[in-house]
PDB file of C-alpha atoms in Angstrom:
ATOM      1  CA  GLY A   1      37.877  18.146  16.768  1.00  0.00           C
ATOM      2  CA  GLY A   2      34.138  18.452  17.321  1.00  0.00           C
ATOM      3  CA  ALA A   3      33.285  19.208  13.725  1.00  0.00           C
ATOM      4  CA  VAL A   4      30.340  17.715  11.783  1.00  0.00           C
ATOM      5  CA  ARG A   5      31.209  16.972   8.261  1.00  0.00           C
ATOM      6  CA  ALA A   6      29.520  15.380   5.293  1.00  0.00           C
ATOM      7  CA  VAL A   7      30.769  13.635   2.150  1.00  0.00           C
ATOM      8  CA  ALA A   8      28.930  12.175  -0.838  1.00  0.00           C
ATOM      9  CA  LEU A   9      29.555   8.749  -2.160  1.00  0.00           C
ATOM     10  CA  PRO A  10      27.652   8.787  -5.557  1.00  0.00           C
ATOM     11  CA  ALA A  11      26.598   5.680  -7.330  1.00  0.00           C
ATOM     12  CA  ASP A  12      29.632   5.737  -9.716  1.00  0.00           C
ATOM     13  CA  GLY A  13      31.884   5.490  -6.594  1.00  0.00           C
ATOM     14  CA  THR A  14      33.756   8.734  -6.938  1.00  0.00           C
ATOM     15  CA  VAL A  15      33.930  10.141  -3.413  1.00  0.00           C
ATOM     16  CA  GLY A  16      33.199  13.821  -3.091  1.00  0.00           C
ATOM     17  CA  ASN A  17      35.021  16.441  -0.993  1.00  0.00           C
ATOM     18  CA  PRO A  18      34.137  16.584   2.715  1.00  0.00           C
ATOM     19  CA  GLN A  19      32.106  19.618   3.673  1.00  0.00           C
ATOM     20  CA  THR A  20      32.362  20.959   7.234  1.00  0.00           C
ATOM     21  CA  LEU A  21      28.837  21.908   8.480  1.00  0.00           C
ATOM     22  CA  ASP A  22      29.517  23.041  12.056  1.00  0.00           C
ATOM     23  CA  VAL A  23      31.980  23.038  14.978  1.00  0.00           C
ATOM     24  CA  ASN A  24      31.615  22.212  18.630  1.00  0.00           C
ATOM     25  CA  ALA A  25      28.988  19.783  17.387  1.00  0.00           C
ATOM     26  CA  SER A  26      28.072  16.169  18.109  1.00  0.00           C
ATOM     27  CA  ALA A  27      25.706  13.324  17.387  1.00  0.00           C
ATOM     28  CA  PRO A  28      24.734  13.968  13.778  1.00  0.00           C
ATOM     29  CA  VAL A  29      21.879  12.079  12.132  1.00  0.00           C
ATOM     30  CA  ILE A  30      21.060  11.971   8.391  1.00  0.00           C
ATOM     31  CA  ALA A  31      17.909  11.323   6.302  1.00  0.00           C
ATOM     32  CA  VAL A  32      17.795  11.015   2.521  1.00  0.00           C
ATOM     33  CA  GLY A  33      14.670  11.116   0.364  1.00  0.00           C
ATOM     34  CA  THR A  34      14.019   9.239  -2.920  1.00  0.00           C
ATOM     35  CA  THR A  35      14.973  12.295  -5.039  1.00  0.00           C
ATOM     36  CA  GLY A  36      18.248  12.755  -3.154  1.00  0.00           C
ATOM     37  CA  ARG A  37      17.155  15.507  -0.884  1.00  0.00           C
ATOM     38  CA  ALA A  38      19.226  15.070   2.324  1.00  0.00           C
ATOM     39  CA  VAL A  39      18.819  16.550   5.836  1.00  0.00           C
ATOM     40  CA  ILE A  40      21.418  16.432   8.515  1.00  0.00           C
ATOM     41  CA  ALA A  41      20.656  17.465  12.105  1.00  0.00           C
ATOM     42  CA  TRP A  42      23.013  17.603  15.147  1.00  0.00           C
ATOM     43  CA  THR A  43      23.479  19.115  18.604  1.00  0.00           C
ATOM     44  CA  GLN A  44      25.723  22.057  19.084  1.00  0.00           C
ATOM     45  CA  ASN A  45      27.348  23.086  22.451  1.00  0.00           C
ATOM     46  CA  ALA A  46      25.874  19.908  24.026  1.00  0.00           C
ATOM     47  CA  SER A  47      27.471  20.405  27.493  1.00  0.00           C
ATOM     48  CA  THR A  48      26.756  24.108  27.923  1.00  0.00           C
ATOM     49  CA  VAL A  49      23.873  25.873  26.003  1.00  0.00           C
ATOM     50  CA  PRO A  50      22.798  23.132  23.487  1.00  0.00           C
ATOM     51  CA  VAL A  51      20.613  23.783  20.425  1.00  0.00           C
ATOM     52  CA  VAL A  52      19.631  21.593  17.542  1.00  0.00           C
ATOM     53  CA  ARG A  53      21.059  22.659  14.141  1.00  0.00           C
ATOM     54  CA  SER A  54      20.493  21.356  10.642  1.00  0.00           C
ATOM     55  CA  GLY A  55      21.620  21.542   7.015  1.00  0.00           C
ATOM     56  CA  VAL A  56      19.832  20.620   3.824  1.00  0.00           C
ATOM     57  CA  ARG A  57      21.083  19.334   0.481  1.00  0.00           C
ATOM     58  CA  PRO A  58      18.184  20.211  -1.867  1.00  0.00           C
ATOM     59  CA  GLY A  59      18.832  17.572  -4.508  1.00  0.00           C
ATOM     60  CA  ALA A  60      20.867  14.539  -5.325  1.00  0.00           C
ATOM     61  CA  THR A  61      24.130  16.581  -5.767  1.00  0.00           C
ATOM     62  CA  GLY A  62      25.718  19.751  -4.411  1.00  0.00           C
ATOM     63  CA  ASP A  63      26.555  21.044  -0.929  1.00  0.00           C
ATOM     64  CA  PHE A  64      24.454  21.289   2.161  1.00  0.00           C
ATOM     65  CA  VAL A  65      22.949  24.791   2.693  1.00  0.00           C
ATOM     66  CA  GLU A  66      20.508  26.443   5.019  1.00  0.00           C
ATOM     67  CA  ILE A  67      22.705  25.643   7.927  1.00  0.00           C
ATOM     68  CA  LYS A  68      20.954  27.093  10.911  1.00  0.00           C
ATOM     69  CA  THR A  69      19.709  26.677  14.467  1.00  0.00           C
ATOM     70  CA  ILE A  70      16.212  25.101  14.528  1.00  0.00           C
ATOM     71  CA  SER A  71      15.560  24.774  18.327  1.00  0.00           C
ATOM     72  CA  GLN A  72      15.348  26.756  21.436  1.00  0.00           C
ATOM     73  CA  LEU A  73      18.182  26.554  24.035  1.00  0.00           C
ATOM     74  CA  GLY A  74      18.233  23.557  26.256  1.00  0.00           C
ATOM     75  CA  ASP A  75      19.663  22.938  29.801  1.00  0.00           C
ATOM     76  CA  PRO A  76      23.357  21.709  29.686  1.00  0.00           C
ATOM     77  CA  ASN A  77      23.328  18.095  28.177  1.00  0.00           C
ATOM     78  CA  GLY A  78      19.513  18.682  27.864  1.00  0.00           C
ATOM     79  CA  ILE A  79      18.986  17.963  24.149  1.00  0.00           C
ATOM     80  CA  THR A  80      18.920  14.243  23.318  1.00  0.00           C
ATOM     81  CA  GLY A  81      17.405  11.905  20.776  1.00  0.00           C
ATOM     82  CA  VAL A  82      17.778  13.999  17.679  1.00  0.00           C
ATOM     83  CA  VAL A  83      16.090  12.154  14.701  1.00  0.00           C
ATOM     84  CA  ALA A  84      15.310  13.250  11.087  1.00  0.00           C
ATOM     85  CA  THR A  85      13.271  12.026   8.124  1.00  0.00           C
ATOM     86  CA  VAL A  86      12.581  13.047   4.629  1.00  0.00           C
ATOM     87  CA  GLY A  87       9.348  12.188   2.794  1.00  0.00           C
ATOM     88  CA  ASP A  88       8.721  11.159  -0.860  1.00  0.00           C
ATOM     89  CA  ASP A  89       7.169  14.648  -1.300  1.00  0.00           C
ATOM     90  CA  ASN A  90      10.487  16.178  -0.211  1.00  0.00           C
ATOM     91  CA  SER A  91       9.112  17.469   3.079  1.00  0.00           C
ATOM     92  CA  ALA A  92      11.260  16.949   6.096  1.00  0.00           C
ATOM     93  CA  THR A  93      10.943  16.768   9.911  1.00  0.00           C
ATOM     94  CA  VAL A  94      13.492  16.778  12.704  1.00  0.00           C
ATOM     95  CA  ALA A  95      12.571  15.845  16.188  1.00  0.00           C
ATOM     96  CA  TRP A  96      14.368  15.866  19.517  1.00  0.00           C
ATOM     97  CA  SER A  97      13.813  15.937  23.314  1.00  0.00           C
ATOM     98  CA  ARG A  98      14.741  19.218  25.095  1.00  0.00           C
ATOM     99  CA  LYS A  99      15.077  19.660  28.817  1.00  0.00           C
ATOM    100  CA  SER A 100      14.410  23.143  30.099  1.00  0.00           C
ATOM    101  CA  ALA A 101      13.588  22.854  33.754  1.00  0.00           C
ATOM    102  CA  PRO A 102      11.114  21.934  35.029  1.00  0.00           C
ATOM    103  CA  ASN A 103       9.992  20.461  31.644  1.00  0.00           C
ATOM    104  CA  THR A 104      11.507  17.889  29.303  1.00  0.00           C
ATOM    105  CA  MET A 105       9.598  18.138  25.962  1.00  0.00           C
ATOM    106  CA  VAL A 106       9.636  16.387  22.618  1.00  0.00           C
ATOM    107  CA  GLU A 107       9.754  18.974  19.899  1.00  0.00           C
ATOM    108  CA  VAL A 108       9.584  18.948  16.112  1.00  0.00           C
ATOM    109  CA  ASN A 109      10.582  21.274  13.344  1.00  0.00           C
ATOM    110  CA  ASP A 110       9.019  20.869   9.830  1.00  0.00           C
ATOM    111  CA  ARG A 111      10.343  21.818   6.372  1.00  0.00           C
ATOM    112  CA  ALA A 112       7.844  22.027   3.628  1.00  0.00           C
ATOM    113  CA  PRO A 113       8.865  20.700   0.261  1.00  0.00           C
ATOM    114  CA  ASN A 114       9.728  24.151  -0.923  1.00  0.00           C
ATOM    115  CA  GLY A 115      10.044  25.820   2.373  1.00  0.00           C
ATOM    116  CA  SER A 116      12.604  25.990   5.221  1.00  0.00           C
ATOM    117  CA  PHE A 117      12.913  25.063   8.886  1.00  0.00           C
ATOM    118  CA  SER A 118      11.748  27.607  11.330  1.00  0.00           C
ATOM    119  CA  ASN A 119      14.012  28.981  14.011  1.00  0.00           C
ATOM    120  CA  LEU A 120      12.448  27.316  17.048  1.00  0.00           C
ATOM    121  CA  GLY A 121      10.345  24.416  16.293  1.00  0.00           C
ATOM    122  CA  GLN A 122       7.272  23.375  18.427  1.00  0.00           C
ATOM    123  CA  SER A 123       6.514  21.100  21.381  1.00  0.00           C
ATOM    124  CA  LEU A 124       4.304  17.996  20.867  1.00  0.00           C
ATOM    125  CA  SER A 125       4.282  16.727  24.417  1.00  0.00           C
ATOM    126  CA  GLN A 126       2.508  18.106  27.455  1.00  0.00           C
ATOM    127  CA  LEU A 127       4.143  20.540  29.936  1.00  0.00           C
ATOM    128  CA  GLY A 128       5.045  19.033  33.275  1.00  0.00           C
ATOM    129  CA  GLN A 129       5.830  15.713  31.721  1.00  0.00           C
ATOM    130  CA  THR A 130       9.133  14.022  31.026  1.00  0.00           C
ATOM    131  CA  SER A 131       9.098  13.169  27.352  1.00  0.00           C
ATOM    132  CA  VAL A 132      12.066  11.548  25.589  1.00  0.00           C
ATOM    133  CA  HIS A 133      13.120   9.174  22.831  1.00  0.00           C
ATOM    134  CA  PRO A 134      11.242  10.523  19.833  1.00  0.00           C
ATOM    135  CA  ALA A 135      10.757   8.599  16.495  1.00  0.00           C
ATOM    136  CA  ILE A 136       9.536  10.276  13.302  1.00  0.00           C
ATOM    137  CA  VAL A 137       8.257   9.076   9.968  1.00  0.00           C
ATOM    138  CA  ILE A 138       6.656  10.704   6.792  1.00  0.00           C
ATOM    139  CA  ASP A 139       4.501   8.690   4.461  1.00  0.00           C
ATOM    140  CA  ALA A 140       4.171   9.043   0.752  1.00  0.00           C
ATOM    141  CA  THR A 141       1.383  11.624   1.046  1.00  0.00           C
ATOM    142  CA  GLY A 142       3.376  13.864   3.387  1.00  0.00           C
ATOM    143  CA  ARG A 143       1.671  12.796   6.570  1.00  0.00           C
ATOM    144  CA  ALA A 144       4.095  12.848   9.479  1.00  0.00           C
ATOM    145  CA  THR A 145       3.861  10.663  12.571  1.00  0.00           C
ATOM    146  CA  ALA A 146       5.902  11.244  15.734  1.00  0.00           C
ATOM    147  CA  LEU A 147       6.148   8.906  18.678  1.00  0.00           C
ATOM    148  CA  TRP A 148       7.868   9.246  22.003  1.00  0.00           C
ATOM    149  CA  GLN A 149       8.183   7.964  25.511  1.00  0.00           C
ATOM    150  CA  ASN A 150       6.306   9.717  28.269  1.00  0.00           C
ATOM    151  CA  ALA A 151       8.346   8.714  31.206  1.00  0.00           C
ATOM    152  CA  THR A 152       6.007  10.397  33.721  1.00  0.00           C
ATOM    153  CA  SER A 153       2.956   8.360  32.637  1.00  0.00           C
ATOM    154  CA  GLY A 154       4.939   5.276  31.385  1.00  0.00           C
ATOM    155  CA  GLN A 155       3.280   5.415  28.011  1.00  0.00           C
ATOM    156  CA  VAL A 156       4.299   5.679  24.388  1.00  0.00           C
ATOM    157  CA  ARG A 157       2.454   8.706  22.917  1.00  0.00           C
ATOM    158  CA  PHE A 158       2.104   9.930  19.387  1.00  0.00           C
ATOM    159  CA  ALA A 159       0.912  12.814  17.305  1.00  0.00           C
ATOM    160  CA  GLU A 160       0.483  13.322  13.545  1.00  0.00           C
ATOM    161  CA  ARG A 161       0.455  16.039  10.957  1.00  0.00           C
ATOM    162  CA  VAL A 162      -1.215  15.872   7.503  1.00  0.00           C
ATOM    163  CA  ALA A 163       0.780  17.393   4.620  1.00  0.00           C
ATOM    164  CA  GLY A 164       0.677  21.132   4.865  1.00  0.00           C
ATOM    165  CA  GLY A 165      -1.377  20.905   8.062  1.00  0.00           C
ATOM    166  CA  ILE A 166      -0.677  21.362  11.804  1.00  0.00           C
ATOM    167  CA  TRP A 167       0.238  18.804  14.378  1.00  0.00           C
ATOM    168  CA  SER A 168      -2.487  17.043  16.251  1.00  0.00           C
ATOM    169  CA  GLY A 169      -2.675  16.689  20.045  1.00  0.00           C
ATOM    170  CA  ASP A 170      -0.916  13.720  21.554  1.00  0.00           C
ATOM    171  CA  ASP A 171      -2.552  10.391  22.085  1.00  0.00           C
ATOM    172  CA  ARG A 172      -1.539   6.960  23.555  1.00  0.00           C
ATOM    173  CA  ALA A 173       0.089   4.467  21.152  1.00  0.00           C
ATOM    174  CA  SER A 174       0.917   1.770  23.723  1.00  0.00           C
ATOM    175  CA  GLN A 175      -1.764  -0.226  25.500  1.00  0.00           C
ATOM    176  CA  ALA A 176      -3.561   1.021  28.606  1.00  0.00           C
ATOM    177  CA  GLY A 177      -2.247  -0.370  31.821  1.00  0.00           C
ATOM    178  CA  GLU A 178       1.181  -1.131  30.381  1.00  0.00           C
ATOM    179  CA  VAL A 179       4.568   0.654  31.096  1.00  0.00           C
ATOM    180  CA  ALA A 180       6.224   1.252  27.706  1.00  0.00           C
ATOM    181  CA  GLY A 181       8.971   3.241  26.218  1.00  0.00           C
ATOM    182  CA  THR A 182      11.794   3.874  23.630  1.00  0.00           C
ATOM    183  CA  PRO A 183       9.628   3.657  20.513  1.00  0.00           C
ATOM    184  CA  ALA A 184      11.007   3.185  16.996  1.00  0.00           C
ATOM    185  CA  ALA A 185       9.031   3.322  13.796  1.00  0.00           C
ATOM    186  CA  GLY A 186       9.072   2.935   9.986  1.00  0.00           C
ATOM    187  CA  VAL A 187       6.460   3.582   7.282  1.00  0.00           C
ATOM    188  CA  ALA A 188       5.431   1.484   4.311  1.00  0.00           C
ATOM    189  CA  PRO A 189       4.811   3.013   0.866  1.00  0.00           C
ATOM    190  CA  ASN A 190       1.042   2.574   1.415  1.00  0.00           C
ATOM    191  CA  GLY A 191       1.194   4.624   4.579  1.00  0.00           C
ATOM    192  CA  THR A 192       1.138   1.832   7.109  1.00  0.00           C
ATOM    193  CA  VAL A 193       3.229   2.909  10.170  1.00  0.00           C
ATOM    194  CA  ILE A 194       5.034   0.008  11.890  1.00  0.00           C
ATOM    195  CA  ALA A 195       6.190   0.782  15.391  1.00  0.00           C
ATOM    196  CA  ALA A 196       7.904  -1.154  18.228  1.00  0.00           C
ATOM    197  CA  TRP A 197       8.752  -0.373  21.818  1.00  0.00           C
ATOM    198  CA  PHE A 198       9.533  -2.180  25.090  1.00  0.00           C
ATOM    199  CA  VAL A 199       6.912  -3.083  27.665  1.00  0.00           C
ATOM    200  CA  ASN A 200       7.854  -3.799  31.270  1.00  0.00           C
ATOM    201  CA  THR A 201       6.384  -7.121  32.206  1.00  0.00           C
ATOM    202  CA  ALA A 202       7.066  -8.786  35.626  1.00  0.00           C
ATOM    203  CA  GLY A 203      10.358  -6.971  35.995  1.00  0.00           C
ATOM    204  CA  THR A 204      11.619  -7.520  32.471  1.00  0.00           C
ATOM    205  CA  SER A 205      11.248  -5.731  29.155  1.00  0.00           C
ATOM    206  CA  VAL A 206       9.356  -7.375  26.390  1.00  0.00           C
ATOM    207  CA  LEU A 207       9.261  -6.200  22.757  1.00  0.00           C
ATOM    208  CA  GLU A 208       5.819  -5.113  21.489  1.00  0.00           C
ATOM    209  CA  ALA A 209       4.955  -4.087  17.971  1.00  0.00           C
ATOM    210  CA  ALA A 210       1.853  -2.171  16.651  1.00  0.00           C
ATOM    211  CA  VAL A 211       0.725  -0.627  13.463  1.00  0.00           C
ATOM    212  CA  ARG A 212      -1.205   2.377  12.343  1.00  0.00           C
ATOM    213  CA  ALA A 213      -3.295   2.074   9.194  1.00  0.00           C
ATOM    214  CA  PRO A 214      -2.884   4.287   6.175  1.00  0.00           C
ATOM    215  CA  GLY A 215      -4.735   7.574   6.534  1.00  0.00           C
ATOM    216  CA  GLY A 216      -4.127   7.986  10.235  1.00  0.00           C
ATOM    217  CA  GLY A 217      -5.998   6.915  13.409  1.00  0.00           C
ATOM    218  CA  GLY A 218      -4.730   5.061  16.465  1.00  0.00           C
ATOM    219  CA  PHE A 219      -2.219   2.268  16.719  1.00  0.00           C
ATOM    220  CA  THR A 220      -3.747  -1.270  16.701  1.00  0.00           C
ATOM    221  CA  ASP A 221      -2.649  -4.880  16.391  1.00  0.00           C
ATOM    222  CA  HIS A 222      -0.412  -4.806  19.407  1.00  0.00           C
ATOM    223  CA  ARG A 223       1.789  -7.918  19.638  1.00  0.00           C
ATOM    224  CA  LYS A 224       4.319  -9.164  22.085  1.00  0.00           C
ATOM    225  CA  LEU A 225       7.261 -10.397  19.877  1.00  0.00           C
ATOM    226  CA  SER A 226       9.909 -11.380  22.408  1.00  0.00           C
ATOM    227  CA  GLY A 227      10.042 -13.903  25.283  1.00  0.00           C
ATOM    228  CA  PRO A 228       9.690 -12.866  28.882  1.00  0.00           C
ATOM    229  CA  SER A 229      13.257 -13.511  29.771  1.00  0.00           C
ATOM    230  CA  MET A 230      15.046 -11.358  27.116  1.00  0.00           C
ATOM    231  CA  ASN A 231      14.965  -7.934  28.841  1.00  0.00           C
ATOM    232  CA  VAL A 232      14.849  -6.015  25.669  1.00  0.00           C
ATOM    233  CA  LEU A 233      16.743  -2.742  24.948  1.00  0.00           C
ATOM    234  CA  ALA A 234      15.628   0.046  22.562  1.00  0.00           C
ATOM    235  CA  PRO A 235      14.455  -1.491  19.316  1.00  0.00           C
ATOM    236  CA  GLU A 236      15.152  -0.417  15.646  1.00  0.00           C
ATOM    237  CA  VAL A 237      12.659  -0.635  12.820  1.00  0.00           C
ATOM    238  CA  ALA A 238      13.240  -0.363   9.050  1.00  0.00           C
ATOM    239  CA  VAL A 239      10.683  -0.642   6.273  1.00  0.00           C
ATOM    240  CA  GLY A 240      11.572  -1.414   2.608  1.00  0.00           C
ATOM    241  CA  ARG A 241      10.057   0.086  -0.389  1.00  0.00           C
ATOM    242  CA  GLY A 242       8.091  -3.134  -0.943  1.00  0.00           C
ATOM    243  CA  GLY A 243       6.430  -2.856   2.496  1.00  0.00           C
ATOM    244  CA  ASP A 244       8.516  -5.563   4.273  1.00  0.00           C
ATOM    245  CA  ALA A 245       9.677  -4.479   7.716  1.00  0.00           C
ATOM    246  CA  MET A 246      12.391  -5.644  10.065  1.00  0.00           C
ATOM    247  CA  ILE A 247      12.448  -5.018  13.848  1.00  0.00           C
ATOM    248  CA  VAL A 248      15.752  -5.637  15.652  1.00  0.00           C
ATOM    249  CA  TRP A 249      16.820  -5.327  19.262  1.00  0.00           C
ATOM    250  CA  THR A 250      19.359  -6.532  21.725  1.00  0.00           C
ATOM    251  CA  THR A 251      19.152  -7.238  25.513  1.00  0.00           C
ATOM    252  CA  SER A 252      20.547  -5.831  28.769  1.00  0.00           C
ATOM    253  CA  MET A 253      23.292  -8.503  28.717  1.00  0.00           C
ATOM    254  CA  GLY A 254      24.068  -8.088  25.004  1.00  0.00           C
ATOM    255  CA  GLU A 255      24.301 -11.831  24.330  1.00  0.00           C
ATOM    256  CA  ALA A 256      22.712 -11.568  20.881  1.00  0.00           C
ATOM    257  CA  VAL A 257      20.989  -9.412  18.303  1.00  0.00           C
ATOM    258  CA  TYR A 258      17.402 -10.522  17.640  1.00  0.00           C
ATOM    259  CA  ALA A 259      15.091  -9.681  14.724  1.00  0.00           C
ATOM    260  CA  VAL A 260      11.477 -10.261  13.676  1.00  0.00           C
ATOM    261  CA  HIS A 261      10.436  -9.900   9.978  1.00  0.00           C
ATOM    262  CA  ARG A 262       6.981  -8.303   9.322  1.00  0.00           C
ATOM    263  CA  ALA A 263       6.052  -9.319   5.699  1.00  0.00           C
ATOM    264  CA  ARG A 264       4.199  -6.810   3.503  1.00  0.00           C
ATOM    265  CA  THR A 265       1.090  -9.048   3.998  1.00  0.00           C
ATOM    266  CA  GLY A 266       1.227  -8.312   7.755  1.00  0.00           C
ATOM    267  CA  ALA A 267       2.454 -11.719   8.883  1.00  0.00           C
ATOM    268  CA  TYR A 268       5.230 -11.760  11.570  1.00  0.00           C
ATOM    269  CA  SER A 269       8.004 -14.294  11.554  1.00  0.00           C
ATOM    270  CA  ALA A 270       9.439 -16.117  14.568  1.00  0.00           C
ATOM    271  CA  VAL A 271      12.285 -14.475  16.520  1.00  0.00           C
ATOM    272  CA  LEU A 272      15.476 -14.664  14.416  1.00  0.00           C
ATOM    273  CA  PRO A 273      18.911 -14.307  15.991  1.00  0.00           C
ATOM    274  CA  PRO A 274      21.276 -12.961  13.236  1.00  0.00           C
ATOM    275  CA  VAL A 275      24.101 -12.368  15.716  1.00  0.00           C
ATOM    276  CA  THR A 276      24.866 -14.679  18.667  1.00  0.00           C
ATOM    277  CA  GLU A 277      27.742 -15.474  21.043  1.00  0.00           C
ATOM    278  CA  ASN A 278      28.402 -18.961  19.606  1.00  0.00           C
ATOM    279  CA  ASN A 279      31.737 -20.406  20.498  1.00  0.00           C
ATOM    280  CA  PRO A 280      33.572 -17.276  21.752  1.00  0.00           C
ATOM    281  CA  PRO A 281      37.332 -17.426  22.278  1.00  0.00           C
ATOM    282  CA  PRO A 282      38.410 -18.881  25.686  1.00  0.00           C
ATOM    283  CA  ASP A 283      38.113 -16.551  28.638  1.00  0.00           C
ATOM    284  CA  ILE A 284      36.397 -13.905  26.472  1.00  0.00           C
ATOM    285  CA  GLU A 285      32.772 -12.832  26.863  1.00  0.00           C
ATOM    286  CA  LEU A 286      31.197 -11.077  23.897  1.00  0.00           C
ATOM    287  CA  ALA A 287      28.346  -8.491  24.012  1.00  0.00           C
ATOM    288  CA  PHE A 288      26.346  -7.075  21.097  1.00  0.00           C
ATOM    289  CA  LEU A 289      24.674  -3.672  21.560  1.00  0.00           C
ATOM    290  CA  ALA A 290      23.097  -0.842  19.547  1.00  0.00           C
ATOM    291  CA  PRO A 291      22.089  -2.668  16.355  1.00  0.00           C
ATOM    292  CA  HIS A 292      20.936  -0.900  13.259  1.00  0.00           C
ATOM    293  CA  VAL A 293      18.923  -2.325  10.337  1.00  0.00           C
ATOM    294  CA  GLY A 294      17.974  -1.718   6.672  1.00  0.00           C
ATOM    295  CA  VAL A 295      15.533  -3.436   4.297  1.00  0.00           C
ATOM    296  CA  ASP A 296      15.872  -3.396   0.537  1.00  0.00           C
ATOM    297  CA  ASP A 297      13.043  -3.211  -2.071  1.00  0.00           C
ATOM    298  CA  GLU A 298      12.767  -6.991  -2.253  1.00  0.00           C
ATOM    299  CA  GLY A 299      12.342  -7.330   1.543  1.00  0.00           C
TER     300      GLY A 299
END
């Protein structure tokens, strides 16, 4: 019926009562911090006058409160890519892409550990550019890093905000001379940001990974992880509390889900195919799309 609802599943297994957060709403995302603070964000009125709305659960129990609009109005179907994250310091950030002709901007809204989201958010990308597919992480010190695809320049761009500070100007994360897009990111406990995106090479899309060292600065150690014939779709990145990361992706034909493990030491594994089309039933073709991944504390 177009409602966004939330329900808690505590460790003891007793399922809570569902809470309705909003109506005429779609595409919810959730982020949960180490103390149990949770943030849900979604799009309301997606096809008419869309806005981003959010709700916050302050601790490990209780209902979501502070249910409010946190963005400006977008064009019809013009808000996409809503993402959320909660840091170890209980700060939170929600990011999205908002089209308001002639601009398509990546915007963020920050919530301080003891504060609240503002009513509008702010733009990170440049006016006159088409900016989409945001990714957002917060490290253990409260430093936030946002990445996105600038479809006008064909680059992956990023900006950062130290705890309690303001957002920096945007800078290039992908390599010069490459056409790149759809970034994903995770952050290790020591502050290392691990990111991945696709790079167009000779008419196909190759997966590339890069890292940003703790304490900020640019992205380095760019590595092509997939073969030239895979034609990679949007990747996913997860980082465990021990620092191990997993990058997963699928391809345009959906013939398999692929993964690469980045150890906490920084070493990358070979490409691992956890899901493949081995021995499908007769006259049936299988396709695997939109993977998601999680990494536990042991890696």
